[in-house]
XYZ file of C-alpha atoms in Angstrom:
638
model
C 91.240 -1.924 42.618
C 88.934 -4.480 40.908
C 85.178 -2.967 40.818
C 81.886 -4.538 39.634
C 79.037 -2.588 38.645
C 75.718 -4.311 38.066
C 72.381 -2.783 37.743
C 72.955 0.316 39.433
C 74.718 -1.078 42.471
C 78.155 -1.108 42.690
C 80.273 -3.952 44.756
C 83.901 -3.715 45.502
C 85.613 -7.418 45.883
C 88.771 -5.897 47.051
C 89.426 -2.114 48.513
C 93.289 -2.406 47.578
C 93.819 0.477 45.490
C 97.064 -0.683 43.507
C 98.919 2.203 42.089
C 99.817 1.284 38.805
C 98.723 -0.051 35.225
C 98.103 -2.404 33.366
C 99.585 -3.304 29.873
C 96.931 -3.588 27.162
C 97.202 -6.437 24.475
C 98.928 -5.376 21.526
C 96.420 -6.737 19.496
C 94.429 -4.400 20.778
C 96.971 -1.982 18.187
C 96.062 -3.561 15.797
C 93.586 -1.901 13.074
C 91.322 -4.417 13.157
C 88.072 -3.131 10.938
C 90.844 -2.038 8.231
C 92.255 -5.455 8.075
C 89.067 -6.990 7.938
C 87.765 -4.977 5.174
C 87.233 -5.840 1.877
C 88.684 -2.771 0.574
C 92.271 -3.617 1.360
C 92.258 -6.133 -1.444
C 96.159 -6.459 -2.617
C 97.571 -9.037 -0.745
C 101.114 -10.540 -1.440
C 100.756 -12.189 -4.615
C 99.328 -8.881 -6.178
C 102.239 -6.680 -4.915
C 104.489 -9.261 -5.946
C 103.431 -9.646 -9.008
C 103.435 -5.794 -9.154
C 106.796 -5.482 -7.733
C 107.559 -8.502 -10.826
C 106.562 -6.078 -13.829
C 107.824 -2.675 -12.498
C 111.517 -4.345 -11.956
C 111.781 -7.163 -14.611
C 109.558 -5.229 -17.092
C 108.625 -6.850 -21.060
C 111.583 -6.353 -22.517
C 113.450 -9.342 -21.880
C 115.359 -8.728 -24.361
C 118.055 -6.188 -21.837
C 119.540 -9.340 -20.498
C 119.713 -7.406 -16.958
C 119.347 -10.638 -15.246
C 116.194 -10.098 -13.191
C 114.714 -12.962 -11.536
C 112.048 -11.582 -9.263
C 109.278 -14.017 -10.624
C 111.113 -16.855 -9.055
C 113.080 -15.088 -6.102
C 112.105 -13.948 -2.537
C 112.080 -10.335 -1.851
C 114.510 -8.901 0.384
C 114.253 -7.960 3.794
C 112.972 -4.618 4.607
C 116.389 -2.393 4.807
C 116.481 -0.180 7.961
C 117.316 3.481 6.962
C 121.287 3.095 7.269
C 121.117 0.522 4.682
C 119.410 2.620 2.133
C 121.361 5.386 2.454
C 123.924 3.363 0.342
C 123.413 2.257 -3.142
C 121.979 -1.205 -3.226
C 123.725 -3.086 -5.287
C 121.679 -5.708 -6.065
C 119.234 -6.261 -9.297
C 115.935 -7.311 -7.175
C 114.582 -4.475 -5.110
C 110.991 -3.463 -3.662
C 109.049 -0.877 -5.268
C 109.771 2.440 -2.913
C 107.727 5.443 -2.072
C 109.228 7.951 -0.257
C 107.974 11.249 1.539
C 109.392 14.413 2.911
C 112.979 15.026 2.370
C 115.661 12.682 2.931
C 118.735 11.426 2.021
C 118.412 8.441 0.335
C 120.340 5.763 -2.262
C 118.632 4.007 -5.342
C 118.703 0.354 -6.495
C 120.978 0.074 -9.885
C 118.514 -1.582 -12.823
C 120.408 -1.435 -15.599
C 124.609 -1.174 -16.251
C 126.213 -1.543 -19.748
C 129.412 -0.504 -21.662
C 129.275 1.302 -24.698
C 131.850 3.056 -26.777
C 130.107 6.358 -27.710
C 132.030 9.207 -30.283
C 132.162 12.675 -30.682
C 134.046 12.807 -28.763
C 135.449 8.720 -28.881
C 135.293 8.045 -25.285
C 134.064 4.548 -23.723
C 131.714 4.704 -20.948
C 129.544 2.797 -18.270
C 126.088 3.904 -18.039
C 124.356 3.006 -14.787
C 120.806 3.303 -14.092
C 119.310 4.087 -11.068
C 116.078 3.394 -9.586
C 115.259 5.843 -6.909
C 111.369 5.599 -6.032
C 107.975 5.848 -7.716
C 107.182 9.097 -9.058
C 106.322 11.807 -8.924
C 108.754 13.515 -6.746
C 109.381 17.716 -5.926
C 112.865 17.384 -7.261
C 116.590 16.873 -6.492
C 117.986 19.185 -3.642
C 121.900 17.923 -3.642
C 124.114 15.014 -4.936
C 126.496 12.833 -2.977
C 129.161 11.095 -5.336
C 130.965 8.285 -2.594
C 129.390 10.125 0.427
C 131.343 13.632 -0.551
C 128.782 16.425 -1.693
C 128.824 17.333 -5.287
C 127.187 19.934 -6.924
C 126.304 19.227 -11.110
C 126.727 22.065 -14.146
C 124.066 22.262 -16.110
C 124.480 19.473 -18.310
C 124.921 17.037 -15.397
C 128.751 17.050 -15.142
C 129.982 16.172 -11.388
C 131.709 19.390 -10.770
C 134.294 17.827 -8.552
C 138.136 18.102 -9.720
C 138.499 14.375 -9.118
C 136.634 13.964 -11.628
C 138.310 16.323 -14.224
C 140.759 14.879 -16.257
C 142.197 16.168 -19.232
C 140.496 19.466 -19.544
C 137.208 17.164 -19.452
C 134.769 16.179 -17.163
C 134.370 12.191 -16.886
C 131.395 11.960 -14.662
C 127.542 12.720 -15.487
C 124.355 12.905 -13.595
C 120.946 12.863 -15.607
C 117.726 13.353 -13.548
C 114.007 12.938 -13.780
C 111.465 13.326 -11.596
C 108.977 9.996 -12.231
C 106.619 11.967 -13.870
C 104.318 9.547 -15.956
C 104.677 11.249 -19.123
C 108.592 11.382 -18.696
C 110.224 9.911 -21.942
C 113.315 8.075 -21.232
C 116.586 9.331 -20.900
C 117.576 10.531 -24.412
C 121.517 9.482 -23.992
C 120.266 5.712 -23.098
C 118.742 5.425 -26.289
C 121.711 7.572 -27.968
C 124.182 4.715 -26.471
C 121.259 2.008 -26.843
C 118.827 2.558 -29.755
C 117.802 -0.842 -29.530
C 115.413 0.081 -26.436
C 113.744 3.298 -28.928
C 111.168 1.049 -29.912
C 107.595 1.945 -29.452
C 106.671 -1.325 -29.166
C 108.865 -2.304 -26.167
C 107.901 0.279 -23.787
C 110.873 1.751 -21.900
C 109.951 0.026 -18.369
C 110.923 2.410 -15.328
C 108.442 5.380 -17.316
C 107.063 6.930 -14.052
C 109.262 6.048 -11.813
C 112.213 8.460 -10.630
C 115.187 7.632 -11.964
C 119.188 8.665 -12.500
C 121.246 7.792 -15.338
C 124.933 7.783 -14.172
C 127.808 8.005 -17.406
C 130.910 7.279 -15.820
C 133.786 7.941 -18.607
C 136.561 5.853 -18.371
C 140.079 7.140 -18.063
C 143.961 5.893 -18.682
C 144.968 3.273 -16.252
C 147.601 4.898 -14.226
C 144.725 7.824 -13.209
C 142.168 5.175 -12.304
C 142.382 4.437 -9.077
C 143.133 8.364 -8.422
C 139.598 9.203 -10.235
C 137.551 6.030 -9.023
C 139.080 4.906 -5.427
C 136.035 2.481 -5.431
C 136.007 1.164 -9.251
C 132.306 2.858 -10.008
C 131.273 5.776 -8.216
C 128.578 5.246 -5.924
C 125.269 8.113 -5.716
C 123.183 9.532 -3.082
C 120.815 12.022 -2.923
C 118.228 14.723 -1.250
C 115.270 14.180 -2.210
C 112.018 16.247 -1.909
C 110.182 13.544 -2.465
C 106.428 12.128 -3.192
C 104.783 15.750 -4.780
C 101.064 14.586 -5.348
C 99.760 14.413 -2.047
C 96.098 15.284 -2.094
C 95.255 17.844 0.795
C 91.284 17.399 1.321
C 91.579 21.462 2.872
C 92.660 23.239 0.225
C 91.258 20.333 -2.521
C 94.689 20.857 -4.084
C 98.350 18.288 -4.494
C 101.857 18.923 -3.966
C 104.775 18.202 -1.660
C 103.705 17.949 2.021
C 105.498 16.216 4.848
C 102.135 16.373 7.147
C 101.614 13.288 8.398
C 97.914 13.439 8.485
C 98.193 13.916 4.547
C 101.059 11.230 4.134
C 98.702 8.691 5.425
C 95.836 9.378 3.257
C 98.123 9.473 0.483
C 98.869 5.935 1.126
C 95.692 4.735 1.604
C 94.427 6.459 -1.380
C 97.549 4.591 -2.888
C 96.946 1.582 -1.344
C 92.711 1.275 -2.743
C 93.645 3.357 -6.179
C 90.873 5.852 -4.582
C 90.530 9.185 -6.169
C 89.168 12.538 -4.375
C 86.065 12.203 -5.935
C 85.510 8.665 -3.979
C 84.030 10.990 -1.513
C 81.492 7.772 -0.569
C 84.861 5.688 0.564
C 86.472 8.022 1.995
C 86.157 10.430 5.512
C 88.077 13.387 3.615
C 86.607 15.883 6.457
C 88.275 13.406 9.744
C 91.370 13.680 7.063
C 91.299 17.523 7.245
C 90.974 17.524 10.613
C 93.611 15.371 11.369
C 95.964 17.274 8.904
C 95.107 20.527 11.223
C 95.895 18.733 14.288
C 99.513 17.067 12.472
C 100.249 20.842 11.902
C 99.504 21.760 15.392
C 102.641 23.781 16.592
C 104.079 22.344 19.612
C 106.813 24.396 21.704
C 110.279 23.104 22.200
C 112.445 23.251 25.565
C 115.476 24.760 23.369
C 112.522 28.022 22.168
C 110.628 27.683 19.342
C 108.150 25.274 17.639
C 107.983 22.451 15.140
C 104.629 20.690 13.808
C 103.315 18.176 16.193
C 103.796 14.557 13.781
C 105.599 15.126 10.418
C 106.015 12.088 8.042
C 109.685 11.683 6.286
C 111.154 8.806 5.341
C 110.435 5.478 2.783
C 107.523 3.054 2.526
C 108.016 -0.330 0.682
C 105.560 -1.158 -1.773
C 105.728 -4.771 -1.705
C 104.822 -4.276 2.358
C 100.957 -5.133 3.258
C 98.783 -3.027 2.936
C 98.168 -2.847 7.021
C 102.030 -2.605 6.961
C 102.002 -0.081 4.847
C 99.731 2.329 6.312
C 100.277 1.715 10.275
C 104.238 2.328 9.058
C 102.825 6.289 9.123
C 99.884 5.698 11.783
C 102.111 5.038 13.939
C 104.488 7.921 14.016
C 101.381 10.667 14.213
C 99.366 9.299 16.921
C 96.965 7.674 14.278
C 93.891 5.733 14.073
C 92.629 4.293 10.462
C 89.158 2.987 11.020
C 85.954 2.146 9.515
C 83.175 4.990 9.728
C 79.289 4.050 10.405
C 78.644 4.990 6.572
C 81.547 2.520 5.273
C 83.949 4.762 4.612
C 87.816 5.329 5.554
C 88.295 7.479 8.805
C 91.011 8.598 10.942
C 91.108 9.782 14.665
C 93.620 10.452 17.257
C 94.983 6.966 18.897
C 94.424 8.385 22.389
C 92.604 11.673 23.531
C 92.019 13.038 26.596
C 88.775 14.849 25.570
C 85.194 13.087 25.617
C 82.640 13.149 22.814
C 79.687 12.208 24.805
C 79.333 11.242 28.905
C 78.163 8.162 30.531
C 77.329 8.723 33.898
C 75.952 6.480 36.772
C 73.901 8.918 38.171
C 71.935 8.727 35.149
C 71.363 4.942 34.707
C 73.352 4.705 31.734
C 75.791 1.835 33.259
C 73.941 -1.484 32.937
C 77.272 -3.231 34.306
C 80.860 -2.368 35.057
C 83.903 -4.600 35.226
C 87.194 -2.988 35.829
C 90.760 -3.885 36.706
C 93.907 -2.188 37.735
C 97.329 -2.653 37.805
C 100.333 -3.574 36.199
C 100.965 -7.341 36.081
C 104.715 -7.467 36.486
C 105.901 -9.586 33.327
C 104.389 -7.285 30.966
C 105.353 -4.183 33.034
C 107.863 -1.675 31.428
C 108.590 2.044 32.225
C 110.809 3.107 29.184
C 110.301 3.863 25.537
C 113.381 3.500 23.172
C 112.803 5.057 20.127
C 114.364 4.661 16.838
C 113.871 7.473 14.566
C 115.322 9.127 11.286
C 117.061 12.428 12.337
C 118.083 14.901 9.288
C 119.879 16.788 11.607
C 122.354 13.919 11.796
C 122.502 13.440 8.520
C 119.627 11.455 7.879
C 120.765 8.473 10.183
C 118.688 6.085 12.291
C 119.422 7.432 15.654
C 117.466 6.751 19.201
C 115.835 8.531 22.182
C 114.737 7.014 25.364
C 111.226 8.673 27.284
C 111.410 7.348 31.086
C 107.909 7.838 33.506
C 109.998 8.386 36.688
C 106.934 6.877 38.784
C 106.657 3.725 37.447
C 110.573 3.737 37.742
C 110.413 4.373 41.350
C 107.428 1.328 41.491
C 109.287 -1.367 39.439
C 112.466 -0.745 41.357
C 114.621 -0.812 38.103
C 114.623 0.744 34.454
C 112.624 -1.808 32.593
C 112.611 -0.878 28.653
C 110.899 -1.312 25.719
C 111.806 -0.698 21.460
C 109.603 1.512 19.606
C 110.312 1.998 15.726
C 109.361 4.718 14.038
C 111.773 5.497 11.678
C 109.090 7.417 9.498
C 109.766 9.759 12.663
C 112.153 12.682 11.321
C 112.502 14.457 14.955
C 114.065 13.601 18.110
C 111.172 15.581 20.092
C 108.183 13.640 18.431
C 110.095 10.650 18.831
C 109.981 11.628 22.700
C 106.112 12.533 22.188
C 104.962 9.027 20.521
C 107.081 7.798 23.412
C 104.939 9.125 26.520
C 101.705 8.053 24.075
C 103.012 4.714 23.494
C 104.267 4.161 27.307
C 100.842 5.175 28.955
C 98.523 3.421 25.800
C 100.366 0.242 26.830
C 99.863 0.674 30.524
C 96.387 1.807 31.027
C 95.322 3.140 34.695
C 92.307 0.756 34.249
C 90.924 -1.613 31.895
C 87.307 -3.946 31.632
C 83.983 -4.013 29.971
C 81.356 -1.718 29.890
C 77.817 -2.269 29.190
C 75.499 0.375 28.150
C 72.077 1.739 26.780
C 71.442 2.898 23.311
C 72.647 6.234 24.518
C 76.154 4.313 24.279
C 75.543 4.300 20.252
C 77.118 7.477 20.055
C 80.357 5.832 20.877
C 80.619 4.276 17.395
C 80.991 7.732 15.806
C 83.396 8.843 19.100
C 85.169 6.008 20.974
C 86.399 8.476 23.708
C 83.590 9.182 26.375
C 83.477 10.954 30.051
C 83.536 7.667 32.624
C 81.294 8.628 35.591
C 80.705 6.630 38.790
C 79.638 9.268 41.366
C 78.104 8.947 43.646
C 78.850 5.597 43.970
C 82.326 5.080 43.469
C 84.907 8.767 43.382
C 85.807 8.098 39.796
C 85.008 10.771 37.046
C 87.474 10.318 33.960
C 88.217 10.158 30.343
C 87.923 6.503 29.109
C 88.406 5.255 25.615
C 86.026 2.241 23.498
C 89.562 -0.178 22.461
C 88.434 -3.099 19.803
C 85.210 -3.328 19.027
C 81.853 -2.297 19.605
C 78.840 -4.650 20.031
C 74.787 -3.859 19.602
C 72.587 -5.960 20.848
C 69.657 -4.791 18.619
C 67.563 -7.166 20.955
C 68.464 -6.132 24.236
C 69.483 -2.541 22.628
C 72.885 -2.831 24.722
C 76.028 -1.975 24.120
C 78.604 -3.466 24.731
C 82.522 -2.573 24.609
C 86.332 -3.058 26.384
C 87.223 0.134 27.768
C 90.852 1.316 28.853
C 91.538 4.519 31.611
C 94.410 5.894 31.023
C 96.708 7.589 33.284
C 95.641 11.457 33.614
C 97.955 14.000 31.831
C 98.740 10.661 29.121
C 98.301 13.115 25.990
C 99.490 16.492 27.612
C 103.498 17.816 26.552
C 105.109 20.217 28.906
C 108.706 20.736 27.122
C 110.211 21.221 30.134
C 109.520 18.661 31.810
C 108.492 15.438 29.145
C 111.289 16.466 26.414
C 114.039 14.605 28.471
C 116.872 14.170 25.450
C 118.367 16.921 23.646
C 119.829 15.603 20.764
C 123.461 17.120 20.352
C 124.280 17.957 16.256
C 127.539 17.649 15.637
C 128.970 20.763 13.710
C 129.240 20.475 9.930
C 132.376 19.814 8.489
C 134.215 20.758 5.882
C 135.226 18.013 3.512
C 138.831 18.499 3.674
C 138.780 18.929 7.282
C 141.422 15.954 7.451
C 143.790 17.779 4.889
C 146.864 19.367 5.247
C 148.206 22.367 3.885
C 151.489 22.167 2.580
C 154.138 24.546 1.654
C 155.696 24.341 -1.818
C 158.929 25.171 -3.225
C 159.091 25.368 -6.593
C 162.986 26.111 -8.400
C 164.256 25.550 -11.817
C 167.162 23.594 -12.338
C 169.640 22.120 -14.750
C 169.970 17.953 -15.205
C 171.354 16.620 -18.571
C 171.455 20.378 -19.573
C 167.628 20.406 -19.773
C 165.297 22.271 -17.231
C 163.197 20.640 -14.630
C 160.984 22.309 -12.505
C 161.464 20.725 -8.944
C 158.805 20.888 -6.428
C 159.545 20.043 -2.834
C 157.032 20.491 0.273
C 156.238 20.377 4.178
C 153.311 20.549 6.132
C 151.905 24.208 7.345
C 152.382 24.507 10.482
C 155.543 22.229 10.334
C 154.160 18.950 11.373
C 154.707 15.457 10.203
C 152.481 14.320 7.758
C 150.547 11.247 8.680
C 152.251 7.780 7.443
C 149.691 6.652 5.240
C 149.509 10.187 3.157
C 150.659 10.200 -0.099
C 150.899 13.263 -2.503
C 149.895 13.509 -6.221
C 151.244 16.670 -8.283
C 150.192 17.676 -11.513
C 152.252 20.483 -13.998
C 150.390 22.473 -16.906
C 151.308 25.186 -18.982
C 150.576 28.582 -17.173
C 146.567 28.557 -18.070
C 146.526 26.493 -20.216
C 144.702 23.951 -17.868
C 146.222 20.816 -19.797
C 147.189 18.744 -16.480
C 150.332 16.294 -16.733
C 151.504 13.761 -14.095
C 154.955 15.243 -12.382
C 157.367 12.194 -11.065
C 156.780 12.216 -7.256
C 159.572 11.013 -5.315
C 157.097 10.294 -1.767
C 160.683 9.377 0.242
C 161.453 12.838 0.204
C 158.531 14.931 -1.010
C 159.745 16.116 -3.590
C 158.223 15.764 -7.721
C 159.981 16.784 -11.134
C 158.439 17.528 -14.203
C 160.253 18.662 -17.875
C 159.904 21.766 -18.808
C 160.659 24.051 -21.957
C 163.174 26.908 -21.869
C 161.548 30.321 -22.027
C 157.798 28.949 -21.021
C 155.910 29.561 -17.827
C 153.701 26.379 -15.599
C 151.100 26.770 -13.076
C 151.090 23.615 -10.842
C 148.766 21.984 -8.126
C 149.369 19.195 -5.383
C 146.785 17.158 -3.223
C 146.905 14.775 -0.572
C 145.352 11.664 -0.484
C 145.071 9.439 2.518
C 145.035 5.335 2.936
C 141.680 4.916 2.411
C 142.115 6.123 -1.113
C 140.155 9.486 -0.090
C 141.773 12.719 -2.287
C 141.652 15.809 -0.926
C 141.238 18.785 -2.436
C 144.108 20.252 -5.156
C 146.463 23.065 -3.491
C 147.341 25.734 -6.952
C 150.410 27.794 -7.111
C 149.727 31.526 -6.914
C 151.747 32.594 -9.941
C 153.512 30.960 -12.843
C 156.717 29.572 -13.057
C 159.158 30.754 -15.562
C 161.607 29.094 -16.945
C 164.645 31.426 -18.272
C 168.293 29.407 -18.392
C 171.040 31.713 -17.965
C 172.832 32.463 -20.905
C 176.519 31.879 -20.990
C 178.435 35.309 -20.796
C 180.324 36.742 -24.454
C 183.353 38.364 -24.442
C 184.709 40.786 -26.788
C 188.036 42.410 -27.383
C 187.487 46.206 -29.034
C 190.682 47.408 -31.456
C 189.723 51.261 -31.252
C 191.627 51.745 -34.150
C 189.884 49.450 -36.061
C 186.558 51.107 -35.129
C 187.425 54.561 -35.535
C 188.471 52.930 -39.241
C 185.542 51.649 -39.960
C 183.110 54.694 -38.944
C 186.014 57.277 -41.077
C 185.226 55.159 -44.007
């Protein structure tokens, strides 16, 4: 249907109602007034140039090798890349919110013999993110979960050689008054000079001491030459909430994107003038929103988790959240940062024919068919999954049935740490894009109010049978002469912003059960017998899988033999042709002993003990002895 409405009388050119909609520019998405305005004032050369002294940093004098000054920064990883360490000496400045699983960048990497004890070790730095952060929840050493003593020490057996542990962790959280890490400038005390700043203060950081060991254990306690780190993070703690006028860790959206605007314009909470901190509380209330799942239960409508890259701009950097909470950053009337929902089906004020407030009406419906499209992929960051980039599809069965065929379209959102949201900004996305109608509307000062409330009741009666909720897209023009205003409108399709679980969540995402880390192991059954070669003992270990199996071609075993708790480990000769290992062993001592598998890939399972010592007693050879009784009862007469 394409209506014109001028001065009070309405004409219809055609009477064709055409079920359908129409796709709206995506320029239209774009936040125009924010881009516009002077306030976002770092453009690339200023983030470079911060991204320059946060990685290279004054002290030239490390020799690390960083070149950023005169090198391009890499592309934006997608999630799946991060979750690895980087390994690479350029990196963009992170910020990261929520919790997630995530890898870090390594800065700095040196040898150093150290003593007491004399051991020689690599010390690694990390770079994880700008700080501050909530803390550390867990540690992944090569993608296996670790857990750290209190000093730091990977508590992993791997990693246990000779009665000593060989890897360390060392943690801070980026707080800006953070010293450095005391065993860098133990190993280094070349950087413990006050007037070379140590350069990553504030940022969060882990210092990984990897201690080397004898050759013939190295590839059996670092498969992969240096041991690679992940970890869960509760990350960026100094949100501001404008509700409770307090900071901490959040992952509410609404609060996650004025923290990065605040970021963004170094604005404080007392910029109260610059700043809508009210529309921010509201918004934060309406992130929180509980919305019911098909499976039972609830979840808060938009949550924020996931990384944003400093060196981004700074409309990159902020729409990167807008756009996973159904978000609108604008410019107020009084100059100041605002936020509003994206699309709402509610009106602030109502413009009604009947009253004269329509000085002219264009509309237009329908879909033009090589913009048409009637299903949202999603890509979204899914902790249940282990914090991997997955995807969910939302499909409007109606426009399906119009179009004939499934006709898709990407969405990322990988900010987006739920498979149901992801469904949610889906349906928003799906009917933003293909409005019911869309023109221009012309109006009377009464229209003003639509600069403070862009949604607004739509009413033709009696004219024309059309009474809905339209929205102000772009911008808004006053004619101060004429005292119009002017404005493109867009109609979306009724029910756009409502959720019924059972019916719009249409993906369940299935979580595959957790498993355990030696769920690829086998047991094995061990025989352990003393014998006799060269007339010294030998302990002699032979095996077979439990149940009786074979064990898998590429498996290979490693056994180790130790005095009965005495926890000194030795290497026992393993004969892998037929499973069997001997070790030396002392006549009239006891040994404890332990065996592990390890598969092709290098991966080592975990150690299998013996439930008792072994002693080792060598039959004496028998005495005999030939009695004269006389001679006895001689001796014991005398």
């Amino acid at each position: 249907m394409r209506t014109k409405y001028i001065s009070n009388n309405l004409q219809l050119e055609s009477s064709t109602a055409l079920h359908g909609h129409v796709v709206g520019d995506p320029a239209s998405i774009i936040l125009t007034l924010v881009v516009n305005s002077p306030l976002f004032f770092l453009g690339p050369a200023a983030v470079s140039a911060i991204t320059s002294a946060l990685l290279v940093g004054a002290n030239l004098a490390l020799s690390v090798g960083l070149t950023l000054a005169v090198q391009k920064a890499p592309p934006t990883p997608k999630p799946s890349e991060i979750q690895t360490n980087i390994r690479q000496p350029i990196s963009p400045r992170r910020a990261i919110y929520g919790r997630i699983l995530t890898g870090s960048v390594i800065v700095f990497a040196f040898r150093r013999t150290v003593y007491n004890p004399r051991r020689s070790c690599s010390f690694l730095l990390h770079y994880i993110c700008e700080g501050p952060i909530q803390g550390f929840v867990s540690f992944r050493v090569d993608k296996k979960p670790v857990t750290l003593d209190v000093d730091g020490f990977v508590e992993q057996e791997q990693y246990d050689v000779s009665d000593r542990k060989r890897l360390q962790i060392l943690t801070n959280l980026g707080l800006a008054t953070d010293e450095p890490f005391q065993a860098i400038l133990d190993a280094f005390p070349e950087l413990d000079d006050p007037l070379k700043p140590f350069r990553h203060r504030g940022c969060v950081m882990l210092l990984e001491i990897v201690e080397s060991v004898q050759f013939d254990l190295m590839a059996e306690t670092y498969p992969n030459n240096m041991p690679s780190v992940q970890v869960v993070i509760d990350a960026k703690n100094d949100i501001y909430d404008p509700r409770t006028e307090t900071s901490g860790f959040t992952d509410n959206a609404g609060l996650c994107l004025l923290s990065e605007v605040m970021d963004v314009h170094g604005f404080t909470p007392a910029d109260t003038d610059l700043v809508d901190f009210d529309a921010f509380a509201d918004f934060a209330d309406y992130c929180d929103e509980p919305v019911t799942l098909k499976a039972g239960g609830t979840e808060p409508r938009y949550r924020s988790v996931g990384m944003v890259l400093r060196n981004a701009e700074n409309e990159a950097r902020v729409m990167s959240i807008a756009s996973v909470c159904n978000a609108e950053v604008f410019i107020d009337t009084q100059g100041r940062i605002s936020v509003r929902q994206k699309m709402r089906s509610t009106g602030g004020i109502a413009l009604r024919a009947k009253n004269g407030d329509h000085f002219s009406i264009d509309l237009t419906g329908g879909r033009p068919l090589q913009k048409s499209f009637n299903t949202i992929k999603v890509s979204y960051l899914d902790p249940a999954l282990n914090y991997k980039e997955n995807e969910v599809s939302w499909r409007d069965a109606g426009l399906i049935e119009d179009d004939g065929k499934e006709q898709s379209e990407s969405l990322p959102a990988t900010l987006c740490p739920s498979s149901t949201q992801a469904q949610r900004l889906a349906k928003l996305y799906l009917y933003e894009q293909n409005p019911e109608f869309t023109g221009q509307l012309t109006s009377g000062p009464q229209a003003l109010d639509l600069f403070e409330d862009y949604a607004f009741t739509l009413d033709l009666t009696p004219e024309e049978n059309l009474d809905r909720i339209a929205n102000a897209v772009g911008g808004i023009d006053f004619d101060s002469d004429g005292m119009t205003v002017s404005t493109s409108i867009a109609v979306f399709a009724e029910g756009a912003t409502d959720w019924d679980p059972d019916i719009d969540e249409q993906q369940t995402i299935d979580v595959p059960p957790v498993l355990l880390p030696n769920i690829d192991d086998v047991p094995l059954d061990v025989t352990a017998v003393i014998a006799i070669e060269g007339g010294a003992p030998v302990l002699i270990l032979s095996w077979v899988p439990h149940p009786p199996e074979e064990l898998p071609d590429d498996y290979v075993q490693r056994v180790e033999v130790s005095p009965a708790e005495a926890g000194d480990w030795r290497s026992a000769e393993v004969n892998q042709d037929n499973d069997t290992a001997r070790y030396s062993v002392i006549d009239g001592a006891a040994y404890d002993w332990r065996i592990r598998n390890k598969d092709g890939s290098g991966q080592s399972f975990d150690w299998q003990y013996s439930t008792e010592p072994v002693g080792v007693f060598r039959r004496r050879p028998s005495l005999n002895f030939s009695f004269n009784t006389n001679l006895i009862n001689l001796l014991v007469a005398v």
